[in-house]
């Protein structure tokens, strides 16, 4: 008897998913655990696996279609098995669900699948490709920006690059006439915003407004917009800032990195994770969530999220039990999590959770300090600015000395903690950073 394969829930807040590409087609044999489709959730793109072995009898959702969690998307059965019409829930259910999907709201639609064609991606246009395609491209030295995808929305699918892999170093359109005297591409500043989530669409002028274009938000950007608006509107934020002198911290980091292999080299973010995790032991109300109307949920584990900027927006994987992990393990974990976040290869359980978040913009070099919005349902988030070399007057001296300093701003949900708690927490973090040997012995 035909069994339905449903859209899986790949996270507690996932309500729907978009079929990016079917990896199997009607009539194909599929084994239990074999990838059957690639879907897009609010956070990442994922391959979903078949729950059973059998033959794909019918696909109930099309590529590019948004489907609610729990809705059948395919039927799996025995070879030659006929699908009874009444057993197919697709037409009415899928249609209704699609109409209710947020991604299919009126607006610019993804272009229809284009024929395979090689050609350079337009300047500034975002390359859309699955993690599998990106991995294959990296392995075979293929420049995805020179390929025009044939998938939904111009997405580059595996079939688009397979001929390039099979062909011995097939050139990627080098013979195409390039525009004469084309200016070299400008350098991208480190703090450049992510590429647009979808092609811009020209719209009719609106009286009173200058000419504009409309860009459809990516699903992850829609999620960020919704969650951050809810957080800032519902959680009464307050902010506390301190400054830590980090010469000793950077010296220790240099000594550690000179003695360990590449994968264990410690970043400033790793040191901050360890410092915050240790400090949270003493301030459990900051490692908590407010539960309306009048409860506080204090977590027994300290799992530190790190905000990672990706092509599609922010995502925050976490380091579990960070207060119990040595720096080398934290360093290995963060390198792996950050790399896979940017390649859209995180598993849901790696970002669905966490009890406290660190957002570090220090690497951009220009951000002295900033405030961050709490990552719901957490109670606090630490915003980290750049390390700046500044003159400091020591007690009893009239001459300033140059010191490298780091500004830390803590955003706190006022429903769960007050300013005094935030101040003492920051004082503890600052002490750990200014006396960094404590990070090695605790």
XYZ file of N, CA, C and O in Angstrom, residues 285-365:
324
model
N 20.446 33.865 36.077
C 19.271 34.551 35.522
C 19.538 35.110 34.130
O 18.596 35.461 33.418
N 20.824 35.196 33.757
C 21.136 35.617 32.389
C 21.246 34.426 31.450
O 21.373 34.596 30.243
N 21.229 33.245 32.023
C 21.243 32.013 31.220
C 19.847 31.398 31.317
O 19.661 30.274 31.783
N 18.878 32.169 30.876
C 17.483 31.837 31.173
C 16.563 32.394 30.103
O 16.993 33.071 29.163
N 15.276 32.085 30.264
C 14.234 32.630 29.391
C 13.046 33.046 30.240
O 12.709 32.362 31.221
N 12.427 34.139 29.851
C 11.185 34.556 30.490
C 10.032 33.801 29.831
O 9.914 33.764 28.597
N 9.183 33.172 30.658
C 8.040 32.419 30.151
C 6.766 33.127 30.616
O 6.479 33.144 31.823
N 6.068 33.761 29.706
C 4.851 34.476 30.115
C 3.852 33.541 30.764
O 3.783 32.353 30.382
N 3.061 33.987 31.746
C 3.066 35.388 32.199
C 4.027 35.672 33.344
O 4.375 36.831 33.558
N 4.471 34.658 34.075
C 5.232 34.999 35.287
C 6.217 33.916 35.701
O 6.357 33.631 36.890
N 6.883 33.296 34.742
C 7.852 32.263 35.085
C 9.214 32.584 34.479
O 9.310 33.274 33.463
N 10.235 32.072 35.138
C 11.598 32.198 34.635
C 12.168 30.797 34.463
O 12.164 29.998 35.400
N 12.615 30.506 33.269
C 13.198 29.185 32.983
C 14.714 29.316 33.004
O 15.313 29.916 32.108
N 15.328 28.761 34.037
C 16.792 28.827 34.169
C 17.387 27.517 33.661
O 17.047 26.442 34.153
N 18.273 27.628 32.702
C 18.832 26.440 32.061
C 19.984 25.867 32.873
O 20.788 26.613 33.449
N 20.044 24.552 32.902
C 21.095 23.880 33.659
C 22.365 23.687 32.843
O 23.393 23.288 33.384
N 22.258 23.907 31.532
C 23.449 23.867 30.681
C 23.720 25.264 30.169
O 22.814 26.082 30.042
N 24.973 25.513 29.869
C 25.362 26.800 29.291
C 25.798 26.543 27.859
O 26.894 26.034 27.607
N 24.913 26.862 26.930
C 25.158 26.656 25.505
C 25.268 28.026 24.839
O 24.290 28.780 24.806
N 26.435 28.341 24.328
C 26.689 29.687 23.800
C 26.506 29.711 22.282
O 27.227 29.040 21.545
N 25.548 30.521 21.827
C 25.363 30.740 20.389
C 26.364 31.779 19.895
O 26.710 32.719 20.612
N 26.773 31.626 18.651
C 27.608 32.635 17.994
C 26.892 33.062 16.719
O 26.540 32.239 15.883
N 26.646 34.364 16.598
C 25.951 34.888 15.427
C 26.891 34.852 14.225
O 27.984 35.418 14.264
N 26.465 34.190 13.160
C 27.286 34.032 11.962
C 26.559 34.661 10.774
O 25.396 34.330 10.508
N 27.236 35.563 10.091
C 26.669 36.173 8.891
C 26.868 35.233 7.705
O 27.985 34.781 7.445
N 25.774 34.912 7.027
C 25.854 34.051 5.854
C 25.331 34.811 4.640
O 24.884 35.956 4.757
N 25.364 34.136 3.527
C 24.885 34.760 2.293
C 23.429 35.167 2.406
O 22.984 36.140 1.808
N 22.655 34.428 3.202
C 21.221 34.679 3.275
C 20.817 35.458 4.519
O 19.681 35.898 4.618
N 21.699 35.604 5.483
C 21.350 36.294 6.707
C 22.046 35.651 7.892
O 22.938 34.822 7.731
N 21.645 36.069 9.086
C 22.295 35.572 10.296
C 21.758 34.214 10.715
O 20.565 33.942 10.581
N 22.651 33.401 11.227
C 22.254 32.152 11.856
C 23.184 31.975 13.057
O 24.330 32.440 13.036
N 22.684 31.323 14.108
C 23.447 31.284 15.364
C 23.594 29.857 15.871
O 22.839 29.420 16.742
N 24.560 29.109 15.348
C 24.840 27.788 15.928
C 25.411 27.956 17.330
O 25.889 29.039 17.682
N 25.383 26.895 18.098
C 25.850 27.049 19.480
C 26.876 25.985 19.871
O 26.919 24.891 19.314
N 27.679 26.377 20.861
C 28.663 25.486 21.466
C 28.038 24.936 22.741
O 27.853 25.678 23.708
N 27.694 23.645 22.787
C 27.047 23.109 23.986
C 28.036 22.962 25.142
O 29.217 22.703 24.925
N 27.505 23.164 26.352
C 28.313 23.002 27.575
C 29.632 23.751 27.465
O 30.706 23.217 27.773
N 29.554 24.990 27.037
C 30.785 25.739 26.753
C 31.619 25.969 27.997
O 32.846 26.118 27.902
N 31.001 26.017 29.164
C 31.777 26.273 30.381
C 32.636 25.074 30.772
O 33.590 25.205 31.531
N 32.296 23.893 30.261
C 33.059 22.688 30.601
C 34.084 22.320 29.531
O 34.859 21.374 29.730
N 34.101 23.019 28.432
C 35.000 22.660 27.329
C 36.300 23.448 27.392
O 36.292 24.651 27.651
N 37.427 22.787 27.116
C 38.696 23.528 27.021
C 38.704 24.405 25.768
O 37.953 24.179 24.819
N 39.586 25.367 25.775
C 39.637 26.320 24.660
C 39.888 25.633 23.315
O 39.326 26.023 22.294
N 40.740 24.619 23.318
C 41.055 23.949 22.047
C 39.804 23.317 21.455
O 39.581 23.377 20.235
N 38.979 22.719 22.289
C 37.752 22.104 21.779
C 36.770 23.158 21.300
O 36.088 22.996 20.271
N 36.668 24.256 22.052
C 35.808 25.351 21.607
C 36.284 25.870 20.246
O 35.473 26.131 19.353
N 37.592 26.004 20.089
C 38.134 26.508 18.822
C 37.790 25.571 17.669
O 37.395 26.010 16.586
N 37.952 24.264 17.891
C 37.626 23.310 16.820
C 36.132 23.387 16.476
O 35.747 23.366 15.302
N 35.310 23.465 17.502
C 33.864 23.496 17.273
C 33.442 24.742 16.508
O 32.656 24.672 15.551
N 33.915 25.890 16.953
C 33.482 27.126 16.310
C 33.949 27.196 14.858
O 33.204 27.663 13.990
N 35.156 26.741 14.586
C 35.623 26.740 13.194
C 34.705 25.892 12.331
O 34.317 26.271 11.217
N 34.361 24.728 12.850
C 33.502 23.818 12.091
C 32.096 24.398 11.921
O 31.539 24.390 10.818
N 31.535 24.922 13.008
C 30.172 25.456 12.934
C 30.091 26.659 11.997
O 29.156 26.768 11.192
N 31.056 27.552 12.107
C 31.027 28.754 11.269
C 31.186 28.372 9.793
O 30.481 28.883 8.919
N 32.104 27.466 9.513
C 32.320 27.055 8.119
C 31.059 26.413 7.540
O 30.635 26.746 6.423
N 30.457 25.522 8.308
C 29.266 24.841 7.773
C 28.055 25.745 7.747
O 27.169 25.579 6.918
N 28.001 26.743 8.636
C 26.900 27.722 8.577
C 26.966 28.495 7.264
O 25.948 28.724 6.607
N 28.172 28.876 6.871
C 28.307 29.663 5.632
C 28.106 28.811 4.392
O 27.830 29.326 3.322
N 28.257 27.495 4.550
C 28.016 26.587 3.418
C 26.618 25.987 3.464
O 26.306 25.078 2.694
N 25.790 26.464 4.422
C 24.416 25.979 4.580
C 24.387 24.480 4.870
O 23.539 23.757 4.368
N 25.328 24.017 5.660
C 25.381 22.590 5.969
C 25.146 22.279 7.436
O 25.460 21.192 7.890
N 24.612 23.230 8.172
C 24.318 22.951 9.575
C 23.123 22.025 9.695
O 22.183 22.087 8.905
N 23.168 21.170 10.715
C 21.991 20.371 11.048
C 21.098 21.180 11.972
O 21.609 21.993 12.767
N 19.787 20.995 11.897
C 18.879 21.810 12.727
C 19.233 21.771 14.208
O 19.126 22.782 14.894
N 19.664 20.615 14.693
C 19.954 20.526 16.118
C 21.192 21.329 16.510
O 21.480 21.483 17.703
N 21.925 21.831 15.522
C 23.109 22.616 15.838
C 22.804 24.102 15.986
O 23.648 24.858 16.455
N 21.640 24.535 15.551
C 21.282 25.943 15.727
C 19.924 26.115 16.412
O 19.538 27.224 16.761
N 19.189 25.024 16.578
C 17.925 25.099 17.298
C 18.213 24.907 18.766
O 18.160 23.797 19.277
N 18.524 25.956 19.459
C 18.849 25.864 20.865
C 19.852 26.934 21.237
O 20.052 27.909 20.511
N 20.490 26.736 22.376
C 21.409 27.743 22.877
C 20.740 28.544 23.977
O 19.521 28.691 24.012
N 21.566 29.049 24.907
C 21.012 29.746 26.067
C 21.508 31.178 26.196
O 20.970 31.943 26.991
N 22.537 31.545 25.439
C 23.113 32.894 25.512
C 23.861 33.117 24.197
O 24.505 32.204 23.682
N 23.777 34.338 23.671
C 24.364 34.582 22.343
C 25.443 35.650 22.398
O 25.326 36.631 23.146
N 26.479 35.443 21.591
C 27.529 36.444 21.380
C 27.488 36.886 19.926
O 27.460 36.054 19.016
N 27.450 38.196 19.722
C 27.506 38.761 18.371
C 28.761 39.610 18.276
O 28.876 40.638 18.950
N 29.713 39.201 17.467
C 31.018 39.849 17.399
C 31.212 40.498 16.035
O 31.281 39.817 15.014
N 31.277 41.823 16.028
C 31.572 42.561 14.795
C 32.995 43.120 14.826
O 33.345 43.957 14.005
N 33.767 42.658 15.773
C 35.114 43.198 15.926
C 36.012 42.953 14.737
O 36.904 43.746 14.452
N 35.754 41.856 14.018
C 36.636 41.529 12.905
C 36.548 42.544 11.753
O 37.396 42.567 10.879
N 35.503 43.364 11.749
C 35.386 44.344 10.676
C 36.261 45.569 10.919
O 36.443 46.375 10.030
N 36.745 45.723 12.151
C 37.755 46.736 12.410
C 37.248 48.154 12.545
O 37.987 49.035 12.967
